[in-house]
XYZ file of C-alpha atoms in Angstrom:
660
model
C -77.213 39.520 5.089
C -78.277 39.763 8.731
C -77.078 37.214 11.260
C -76.721 36.963 15.034
C -74.435 34.862 17.199
C -76.953 33.322 19.582
C -74.562 31.139 21.530
C -70.858 30.386 21.524
C -68.723 28.063 23.566
C -65.362 26.355 23.267
C -65.391 24.652 19.844
C -69.025 25.487 18.977
C -71.094 28.338 17.487
C -74.845 28.787 17.068
C -75.679 31.533 14.562
C -79.208 32.718 13.745
C -79.722 33.556 10.052
C -83.328 34.490 9.133
C -82.909 33.430 5.495
C -82.488 29.791 6.552
C -86.188 29.614 7.443
C -87.432 30.019 3.870
C -84.492 29.479 1.470
C -83.509 25.816 1.193
C -81.062 26.507 -1.661
C -79.202 29.035 0.475
C -79.195 26.552 3.359
C -77.669 23.772 1.261
C -74.996 26.083 -0.184
C -74.129 27.416 3.268
C -73.910 23.920 4.759
C -71.619 22.731 1.967
C -69.377 25.797 2.298
C -69.002 25.458 6.067
C -68.401 21.702 5.804
C -65.570 22.385 3.348
C -63.582 24.213 6.059
C -60.806 21.907 7.249
C -61.246 22.657 10.955
C -65.010 22.030 11.055
C -66.122 18.727 12.598
C -69.935 18.973 12.408
C -72.499 21.233 10.722
C -76.248 21.248 11.396
C -78.976 23.558 10.128
C -82.248 24.018 12.025
C -84.542 25.699 9.512
C -87.387 26.116 11.994
C -85.124 28.032 14.365
C -83.254 29.745 11.483
C -80.023 28.523 13.039
C -76.629 27.310 11.870
C -74.874 25.119 14.456
C -71.169 24.483 13.860
C -68.721 22.404 15.887
C -65.029 22.848 15.179
C -61.629 21.748 16.442
C -60.663 23.101 19.844
C -57.248 24.377 18.755
C -58.735 26.892 16.308
C -59.111 30.487 17.482
C -62.811 31.269 18.002
C -62.481 34.695 16.371
C -60.821 33.200 13.300
C -63.498 30.517 13.116
C -66.293 33.102 13.282
C -64.667 35.139 10.507
C -64.568 32.036 8.310
C -68.235 31.269 9.032
C -69.251 34.843 8.182
C -67.309 34.597 4.900
C -69.223 31.414 4.093
C -72.530 33.157 4.832
C -71.670 35.979 2.458
C -70.447 33.552 -0.206
C -73.715 31.601 -0.005
C -75.679 34.852 -0.365
C -73.695 35.696 -3.490
C -74.648 32.310 -4.967
C -71.042 31.209 -5.309
C -70.621 27.942 -7.169
C -69.283 25.201 -4.933
C -67.346 22.723 -7.058
C -65.815 19.774 -5.219
C -67.631 20.622 -1.965
C -71.051 19.087 -2.511
C -72.446 17.055 0.348
C -70.776 13.677 0.065
C -72.234 10.325 1.033
C -71.571 9.086 4.522
C -67.856 8.528 5.022
C -68.357 4.909 5.992
C -69.489 4.172 2.428
C -66.095 5.308 1.171
C -63.881 3.579 3.748
C -62.761 -0.013 3.089
C -63.463 -2.518 5.852
C -60.499 -3.698 7.931
C -60.038 -6.802 10.044
C -57.597 -8.579 12.316
C -56.038 -11.989 11.809
C -57.990 -13.386 14.758
C -61.209 -12.832 12.776
C -60.226 -15.506 10.236
C -61.192 -18.507 12.406
C -64.719 -19.052 11.104
C -63.851 -18.418 7.435
C -61.011 -20.972 7.459
C -63.170 -23.447 9.373
C -65.970 -23.087 6.831
C -63.573 -23.556 3.895
C -61.986 -26.622 5.510
C -65.387 -28.220 6.112
C -66.531 -27.343 2.581
C -63.462 -29.041 1.064
C -63.809 -32.120 3.307
C -67.596 -32.417 3.093
C -67.591 -34.790 0.114
C -64.563 -36.984 1.013
C -65.643 -37.381 4.656
C -69.391 -37.366 3.913
C -69.981 -34.654 6.497
C -73.589 -33.694 7.277
C -74.530 -30.666 5.130
C -76.014 -28.922 8.160
C -72.572 -28.660 9.790
C -71.089 -27.048 6.686
C -74.060 -24.706 6.314
C -73.741 -23.557 9.929
C -70.002 -22.947 9.484
C -70.588 -20.877 6.335
C -73.366 -18.961 8.091
C -70.999 -18.167 10.949
C -68.291 -16.995 8.548
C -70.804 -14.845 6.635
C -72.324 -13.289 9.766
C -70.433 -9.958 9.310
C -72.036 -9.570 5.847
C -75.502 -10.324 7.205
C -75.019 -7.890 10.093
C -73.841 -5.046 7.855
C -76.662 -5.636 5.376
C -79.275 -5.673 8.156
C -77.801 -2.604 9.825
C -77.949 -0.656 6.577
C -81.570 -1.664 5.935
C -82.761 -0.979 9.477
C -80.760 2.092 10.509
C -80.008 3.789 7.197
C -83.153 2.558 5.424
C -81.264 1.671 2.276
C -79.520 -1.451 0.939
C -75.750 -1.685 0.673
C -73.336 -3.875 -1.254
C -73.318 -6.463 1.554
C -76.934 -7.288 0.698
C -75.839 -8.579 -2.727
C -72.977 -10.571 -1.204
C -75.295 -12.026 1.448
C -77.857 -13.031 -1.169
C -75.165 -14.608 -3.367
C -73.630 -16.643 -0.532
C -77.059 -17.738 0.691
C -78.219 -18.934 -2.725
C -74.944 -20.741 -3.448
C -75.154 -22.529 -0.098
C -78.787 -23.496 -0.670
C -77.741 -25.062 -3.997
C -75.099 -27.137 -2.225
C -72.201 -25.085 -3.650
C -70.300 -24.878 -0.366
C -66.757 -24.172 -1.560
C -67.465 -20.895 -3.408
C -69.102 -18.958 -0.519
C -66.609 -20.364 1.999
C -63.693 -19.366 -0.237
C -65.202 -15.895 -0.632
C -65.295 -15.352 3.142
C -61.660 -16.458 3.427
C -60.297 -14.297 0.604
C -62.256 -11.198 1.595
C -61.307 -11.506 5.265
C -57.641 -12.095 4.360
C -57.660 -8.894 2.299
C -59.260 -7.010 5.164
C -56.748 -8.416 7.641
C -53.850 -7.398 5.393
C -55.413 -3.951 5.068
C -55.762 -3.674 8.841
C -52.180 -4.827 9.349
C -50.960 -2.228 6.837
C -52.936 0.481 8.625
C -51.518 -0.506 12.017
C -47.976 -0.542 10.631
C -48.439 2.881 9.048
C -49.833 4.369 12.263
C -47.022 2.817 14.307
C -44.385 4.251 11.961
C -46.045 7.660 12.160
C -46.022 7.540 15.944
C -42.349 6.514 15.928
C -41.458 9.471 13.701
C -43.290 11.897 15.978
C -41.577 10.400 19.038
C -38.168 10.675 17.376
C -38.789 14.352 16.633
C -39.552 15.004 20.317
C -36.027 15.083 21.766
C -33.294 17.396 23.042
C -30.798 19.048 20.711
C -27.565 21.000 21.061
C -28.146 24.697 20.362
C -25.381 27.204 19.648
C -25.937 30.311 21.804
C -23.305 33.046 22.132
C -20.588 30.657 21.025
C -21.586 27.977 23.549
C -23.555 24.748 23.128
C -26.645 24.256 25.292
C -28.934 21.228 25.596
C -32.468 22.395 24.729
C -35.714 20.527 24.126
C -36.823 20.766 20.525
C -40.152 22.340 21.525
C -38.202 25.417 22.643
C -36.526 25.906 19.265
C -37.470 28.833 17.066
C -36.857 29.745 13.468
C -33.371 31.212 13.179
C -31.814 29.167 16.011
C -28.627 27.255 15.252
C -28.282 23.627 16.289
C -25.255 21.332 16.200
C -25.610 17.888 14.591
C -22.869 15.351 15.262
C -21.992 12.101 13.505
C -24.547 9.342 14.074
C -27.311 11.699 15.223
C -30.715 12.128 13.643
C -31.510 15.565 12.256
C -34.682 16.760 14.021
C -35.427 19.953 12.081
C -35.772 21.214 8.544
C -33.052 23.778 8.010
C -30.006 25.046 6.165
C -26.383 24.142 6.802
C -24.565 27.230 8.119
C -21.189 25.524 8.279
C -19.758 22.033 8.387
C -19.548 19.056 6.071
C -21.166 15.638 6.256
C -22.812 12.632 4.637
C -26.543 12.165 5.269
C -28.741 9.068 5.035
C -32.110 10.255 3.651
C -33.781 6.839 3.368
C -36.289 7.549 6.168
C -37.612 10.526 4.209
C -37.084 9.825 0.509
C -36.587 6.059 0.389
C -33.251 6.481 -1.385
C -30.414 4.405 0.048
C -27.696 6.591 -1.494
C -26.095 8.955 1.061
C -26.174 12.668 0.259
C -23.135 14.880 0.816
C -23.969 18.332 2.152
C -22.106 21.449 3.193
C -22.750 25.166 3.697
C -25.955 26.364 2.026
C -27.510 22.911 1.565
C -30.981 22.094 2.886
C -31.348 19.265 5.404
C -34.543 17.656 6.658
C -35.892 16.072 9.817
C -35.743 12.256 10.238
C -32.553 11.985 8.150
C -29.340 10.768 9.814
C -25.886 12.328 9.719
C -23.623 9.359 8.954
C -20.340 11.232 9.329
C -19.122 14.759 9.847
C -20.563 17.624 11.895
C -23.045 20.312 10.862
C -24.346 23.583 12.206
C -27.924 23.952 10.965
C -30.076 27.074 10.885
C -33.598 26.075 11.939
C -36.443 26.668 9.467
C -39.145 24.359 10.827
C -39.588 21.941 13.724
C -42.028 19.219 14.771
C -45.214 18.802 12.748
C -44.164 21.613 10.412
C -41.223 19.635 9.025
C -41.578 17.445 5.957
C -41.304 14.309 8.089
C -43.778 15.676 10.639
C -46.327 16.556 7.971
C -45.902 13.120 6.368
C -46.558 11.455 9.736
C -49.558 13.737 10.266
C -51.047 12.733 6.904
C -50.300 9.043 7.447
C -52.117 9.107 10.788
C -55.035 11.250 9.636
C -55.411 9.561 6.200
C -57.615 12.307 4.667
C -58.430 10.312 1.531
C -62.198 9.839 1.596
C -63.424 13.240 0.370
C -62.907 12.761 -3.365
C -65.707 13.456 -5.796
C -64.982 10.300 -7.794
C -65.272 8.208 -4.631
C -68.559 9.884 -3.713
C -70.011 9.337 -7.181
C -68.927 5.704 -7.195
C -70.475 5.094 -3.763
C -73.709 6.684 -4.964
C -73.651 4.562 -8.135
C -73.220 1.380 -6.099
C -76.131 2.231 -3.805
C -78.380 3.080 -6.740
C -77.416 -0.116 -8.593
C -78.233 -2.600 -5.811
C -81.992 -2.872 -6.329
C -81.719 -2.965 -10.155
C -79.128 -5.751 -9.814
C -81.489 -7.754 -7.615
C -84.241 -7.170 -10.158
C -81.931 -8.268 -12.995
C -81.200 -11.516 -11.194
C -84.907 -12.157 -10.700
C -85.625 -11.460 -14.363
C -82.897 -13.859 -15.531
C -84.295 -16.581 -13.264
C -87.836 -16.093 -14.597
C -86.575 -16.267 -18.178
C -84.120 -19.175 -17.830
C -84.945 -20.982 -14.615
C -81.174 -21.125 -13.970
C -80.482 -19.858 -10.460
C -76.695 -19.926 -10.995
C -76.936 -17.536 -13.934
C -79.502 -15.430 -12.069
C -77.279 -14.725 -9.070
C -74.068 -14.244 -11.065
C -74.615 -10.437 -11.367
C -74.607 -10.243 -7.564
C -70.854 -10.793 -7.739
C -70.140 -7.655 -9.777
C -69.126 -6.066 -6.453
C -67.731 -2.841 -7.870
C -68.309 -1.355 -4.419
C -64.764 -2.089 -3.325
C -63.023 -0.910 -6.515
C -62.692 2.837 -6.086
C -62.414 2.859 -2.251
C -59.580 0.343 -2.421
C -57.594 2.356 -4.964
C -58.318 5.578 -3.083
C -57.260 4.319 0.319
C -53.843 3.290 -0.931
C -52.982 5.445 -3.944
C -54.250 8.784 -2.657
C -52.539 8.457 0.710
C -49.306 7.396 -0.973
C -49.512 10.442 -3.250
C -50.132 12.834 -0.344
C -47.154 11.475 1.586
C -44.942 11.427 -1.515
C -45.808 15.059 -2.194
C -45.072 16.347 1.296
C -41.762 14.483 1.404
C -40.852 16.390 -1.750
C -41.828 19.775 -0.350
C -45.542 20.010 -1.235
C -48.275 19.728 1.393
C -51.662 18.736 -0.113
C -54.459 18.841 2.433
C -56.659 15.925 1.314
C -57.619 13.492 -1.408
C -60.324 15.830 -2.673
C -57.744 18.559 -3.237
C -55.465 16.055 -4.984
C -58.331 15.151 -7.317
C -59.034 18.826 -8.061
C -55.343 19.475 -8.785
C -55.388 16.801 -11.484
C -58.178 18.686 -13.259
C -56.768 22.231 -13.021
C -56.933 24.054 -16.363
C -56.569 27.676 -15.219
C -54.239 29.245 -12.653
C -54.394 32.802 -11.327
C -51.099 34.087 -9.901
C -50.741 37.016 -7.560
C -47.916 39.211 -8.833
C -46.300 39.678 -5.409
C -45.493 35.999 -4.863
C -43.546 35.579 -8.110
C -39.753 35.614 -7.909
C -39.286 37.492 -11.173
C -35.522 37.036 -11.359
C -35.689 33.277 -10.756
C -35.244 30.962 -13.764
C -37.495 28.448 -11.989
C -40.413 30.880 -12.284
C -40.147 31.124 -16.068
C -39.616 27.358 -16.314
C -42.704 26.623 -14.205
C -44.957 28.932 -16.226
C -43.700 27.418 -19.489
C -44.427 23.895 -18.206
C -47.947 24.873 -17.159
C -48.658 26.480 -20.526
C -47.371 23.390 -22.339
C -50.056 21.425 -20.461
C -52.762 23.737 -21.887
C -53.297 25.427 -18.533
C -54.352 29.061 -18.907
C -52.189 31.449 -16.855
C -53.566 34.716 -15.470
C -51.783 37.421 -13.485
C -53.408 39.795 -10.985
C -51.463 42.813 -9.753
C -51.821 46.141 -7.977
C -49.114 47.583 -10.224
C -49.876 49.964 -13.113
C -51.076 48.130 -16.196
C -48.038 49.037 -18.297
C -45.627 47.595 -15.726
C -47.724 44.482 -15.146
C -48.032 43.795 -18.885
C -44.283 44.201 -19.423
C -43.554 41.745 -16.630
C -46.190 39.316 -17.915
C -44.687 39.434 -21.403
C -41.278 38.613 -19.938
C -42.804 35.604 -18.214
C -44.538 34.428 -21.384
C -48.038 35.473 -20.266
C -50.272 37.229 -22.811
C -51.132 40.837 -21.800
C -54.840 40.026 -22.273
C -54.501 37.640 -19.327
C -53.299 40.359 -16.944
C -55.632 41.983 -14.412
C -53.938 45.173 -13.149
C -54.945 48.230 -11.138
C -58.325 46.824 -10.185
C -60.016 46.466 -6.783
C -60.289 43.183 -4.930
C -63.845 42.464 -6.099
C -62.818 42.496 -9.757
C -60.006 40.065 -9.034
C -62.515 37.763 -7.355
C -64.788 38.192 -10.369
C -61.937 36.948 -12.574
C -61.910 33.663 -10.661
C -65.697 33.401 -10.766
C -65.774 34.190 -14.474
C -63.287 31.422 -15.226
C -65.347 28.995 -13.161
C -68.515 29.973 -15.015
C -66.663 29.067 -18.226
C -66.327 25.558 -16.831
C -62.698 25.874 -15.759
C -61.185 24.392 -12.618
C -59.258 27.312 -11.139
C -56.287 27.410 -8.800
C -55.217 30.632 -7.125
C -51.573 31.046 -6.114
C -51.066 33.835 -3.621
C -50.016 34.913 -0.156
C -52.027 32.891 2.361
C -52.225 35.771 4.827
C -53.212 38.595 2.476
C -55.297 36.711 -0.081
C -57.729 34.779 2.112
C -60.775 36.044 0.238
C -59.506 35.049 -3.198
C -58.222 31.757 -1.841
C -61.741 30.958 -0.634
C -63.266 31.472 -4.089
C -60.866 29.277 -6.078
C -61.274 25.520 -6.530
C -57.767 25.047 -5.160
C -55.854 27.560 -3.062
C -52.056 27.414 -3.231
C -49.641 29.402 -1.116
C -46.002 29.323 -0.086
C -44.845 28.648 3.460
C -44.124 32.175 4.658
C -43.243 31.230 8.220
C -42.016 28.308 10.266
C -45.635 27.150 10.708
C -47.498 25.611 7.781
C -51.011 27.053 7.189
C -52.433 23.595 6.502
C -55.827 24.427 8.007
C -56.552 27.392 5.740
C -54.810 26.565 2.461
C -55.365 23.558 0.211
C -51.783 23.275 -1.048
C -48.661 24.684 0.606
C -45.347 24.800 -1.258
C -42.660 24.422 1.402
C -39.886 25.979 -0.687
C -39.759 29.306 -2.526
C -39.830 27.594 -5.928
C -42.752 27.997 -8.329
C -42.034 24.569 -9.774
C -43.776 23.254 -6.688
C -47.044 24.053 -8.467
C -46.067 21.952 -11.494
C -44.853 19.159 -9.222
C -48.151 19.131 -7.312
C -50.145 18.837 -10.537
C -47.846 16.081 -11.861
C -48.242 14.064 -8.646
C -52.018 14.509 -8.711
C -52.339 13.427 -12.344
C -50.157 10.374 -11.783
C -52.198 9.371 -8.730
C -55.462 9.649 -10.663
C -53.982 7.557 -13.491
C -53.258 4.772 -11.016
C -56.782 5.045 -9.588
C -58.253 4.624 -13.063
C -55.888 1.714 -13.730
C -57.069 0.055 -10.515
C -60.695 0.576 -11.469
C -60.123 -0.989 -14.888
C -58.216 -3.864 -13.264
C -61.279 -4.673 -11.170
C -64.158 -3.843 -13.519
C -63.073 -5.383 -16.838
C -62.182 -8.939 -15.630
C -65.292 -9.023 -13.432
C -67.555 -8.035 -16.311
C -66.133 -10.788 -18.522
C -66.288 -13.396 -15.765
C -69.733 -12.593 -14.358
C -71.474 -11.975 -17.701
C -69.564 -14.326 -19.993
C -68.578 -16.940 -17.463
C -71.392 -16.955 -14.926
C -74.449 -15.883 -16.936
C -73.640 -17.431 -20.336
C -71.191 -20.322 -19.915
C -72.133 -21.338 -16.381
C -68.541 -21.363 -15.103
C -68.019 -22.820 -11.635
C -68.616 -19.997 -9.102
C -65.257 -20.750 -7.489
C -63.565 -19.141 -10.504
C -65.822 -16.113 -10.130
C -64.687 -15.738 -6.527
C -61.021 -16.056 -7.481
C -61.290 -13.432 -10.242
C -63.317 -11.071 -8.056
C -60.910 -11.129 -5.125
C -57.751 -11.575 -7.180
C -58.322 -8.371 -9.133
C -59.109 -6.482 -5.926
C -55.886 -7.806 -4.360
C -53.834 -6.702 -7.383
C -55.405 -3.233 -7.340
C -54.922 -2.672 -3.626
C -51.668 -4.355 -2.698
C -49.695 -4.449 -5.960
C -50.668 -1.688 -8.377
C -51.928 0.745 -5.738
C -48.838 0.405 -3.554
C -46.153 0.693 -6.219
C -44.084 3.897 -6.394
C -45.733 6.843 -8.124
C -42.585 7.454 -10.168
C -40.148 4.693 -11.017
C -37.188 7.095 -11.021
C -36.486 10.528 -9.571
C -38.974 12.006 -12.022
C -39.378 15.324 -10.223
C -36.279 17.496 -9.731
C -35.890 18.708 -6.137
C -37.346 22.108 -5.372
C -34.697 24.795 -5.048
C -34.659 26.702 -1.797
C -33.779 30.368 -2.210
C -32.889 30.592 1.448
C -29.197 29.726 1.259
C -28.331 33.390 1.719
C -29.527 33.111 5.291
C -26.631 30.860 6.171
C -24.223 33.588 5.121
C -25.499 35.929 7.825
C -26.833 38.725 5.624
C -29.407 39.857 8.183
C -29.919 40.098 11.906
C -32.301 37.344 12.983
C -33.381 39.336 16.028
C -34.221 42.478 14.013
C -37.738 43.690 13.342
C -39.342 41.871 10.418
C -41.597 43.766 8.009
C -43.992 42.543 5.363
C -43.393 43.678 1.808
C -46.209 46.231 1.912
C -44.951 47.659 5.203
C -41.401 48.116 3.935
C -42.624 49.600 0.636
C -44.627 52.200 2.574
C -41.654 52.935 4.849
C -39.294 53.453 1.912
C -41.837 55.273 -0.241
C -41.482 52.834 -3.148
C -43.802 50.387 -4.883
C -44.154 46.771 -3.818
C -43.064 45.718 -7.299
C -39.762 47.579 -6.888
C -38.968 45.486 -3.831
C -39.854 42.271 -5.658
C -37.543 43.059 -8.557
C -34.573 44.096 -6.394
C -34.817 42.044 -3.184
C -32.444 39.231 -4.242
C -29.784 41.478 -5.763
C -26.482 42.092 -3.917
C -26.961 45.871 -3.836
C -30.413 45.619 -2.204
C -29.255 46.582 1.354
C -27.490 49.706 0.038
C -30.509 50.591 -2.099
C -32.889 50.324 0.872
C -30.525 52.187 3.219
C -30.488 55.181 0.872
C -34.290 55.373 1.027
C -34.937 54.445 4.661
C -35.902 57.455 6.847
C -33.584 56.189 9.603
C -30.820 55.025 7.254
C -31.416 51.348 8.070
C -30.291 48.737 5.545
C -32.749 45.921 4.884
C -32.368 42.424 3.495
C -34.886 39.826 2.362
C -35.492 36.652 4.393
C -36.698 34.071 1.813
C -37.784 31.576 4.493
C -40.139 33.920 6.345
C -40.714 36.132 3.280
C -40.076 39.151 5.469
C -37.543 41.994 5.421
C -35.070 42.338 8.292
C -32.246 44.663 9.330
C -29.186 43.843 7.263
C -25.749 43.168 8.693
C -24.083 43.875 5.358
């Protein structure tokens, strides 16, 4: 595939691709692929000029961005299926409206006048004008959609319903609707402001000075100058500002800011501690693993502020259904009126208002699930990825990332298989070795792909997708970028102090394979709540609007109460309740406690597994099987050309000079 970079500037590329001029299918696939990249902000295709114009975030390296775009071009040429990345409806269709309390003046005025109209014999014109003022936002949104987007939206149905009720002299129902809807929107806006304020407070709290232990002395250093491997001193009453491991000391920690649990946790040497928690008593020396936005608390604040919850396929399909149902609903109302002459029954379907059902449950449940996950050591990039995780039925593991001697690995694979998820293993090792290891892990030898080039491993993922499976690939984020790009969900482990949240869909923050099972469990539970919310809204509304409004002629006030009451329950009660009533998920085990015992020199040269294997003249699989054993430094020293002993750093997943 030929292409040419015509123009590039800071945060923008213009690439000429001749095939765009005559291949609309290729153009749509390419646009969807590029839009799926997390760092991309805008994608345009000019077919006449055969050009792809991409804008992306300024903090992304231009070379890295270009490499990603070229990969997308090649993937589009190869006709790669693009599940979960189709062009979605405009984001505004998926985002619930928010309001402020000051916007409730007209709605409450209209309701007050509607209630007092009969007792005080108020002129109907005054009440009508008040209701019209309260309903102005609906009229404006409906007109804007018709004029600018050239299509009707859900506000058109609401506007028609309120207008017809008012014309009939039913003042209370439309006035009550404006009040209840605006109250919900104000509560939603207040919740959003509170969440953003809490996120900002967390980020501000993590931007302070800490005491660092250097050469036996304590120095006051700003947290931005900390690096992985530094040692900081935490004293009683202080907030812990990093994710790390206790090197020495003893203390009681309040973890409520992070986990919500009010029970203090006692920790000592080898225990993990996390940013935003508070040391109630004692003193700790902590080895730094991550700081700032790369900590669990920092990532949770990042997600809370960004709220990446509007890219789900179910939300897109629901928004499309609502748009496509508006005109038929209007036609249904007209048909009922022609057949019955009853205008109340005719406009009752206009109150179905399923347009707020899915967005409401998404905006609360999905965000809660993302934050819950990252606080428990699993970073999930967006709501769309969460949705895909819930549907995973095949997982491809790269051999090199499996801790073969860890009981958690066998436990995780057994849990996945019990959920009818097919497990596959890809490896560079000889087939006999790979099959033996797979058998020990409970994986059938027929599901092992060994001694094959990269393309065949990619073909495995494609083949599973062509069978209708939703595939996750679990591998090293740095070395497996190509395979990660072809899977529905890419999962990697945090190899360094910085989380690769722009390039990987799911990042497990600890070296524990159960993080994969936890991520799937969280995703499935979140989707269950979304479906519960949808049923909570749809079923009562169907009974009330069809049975009550169209058949029995129930007072429209009851329709309004049911319509808004179910939405309130879904958003503020069911959608906001905890995902798990108890500590359902066991904490992920960190294999990095050995660091606190000083087994390696933190300032020594760090090698990747492949680099050390080449240096020692052994296979990568040999290192994997021996790296956590006590005799590993002696074993490596005997094979090193310079007689250097090496030890494994589980946090960075690198090999360093050993002090043992």
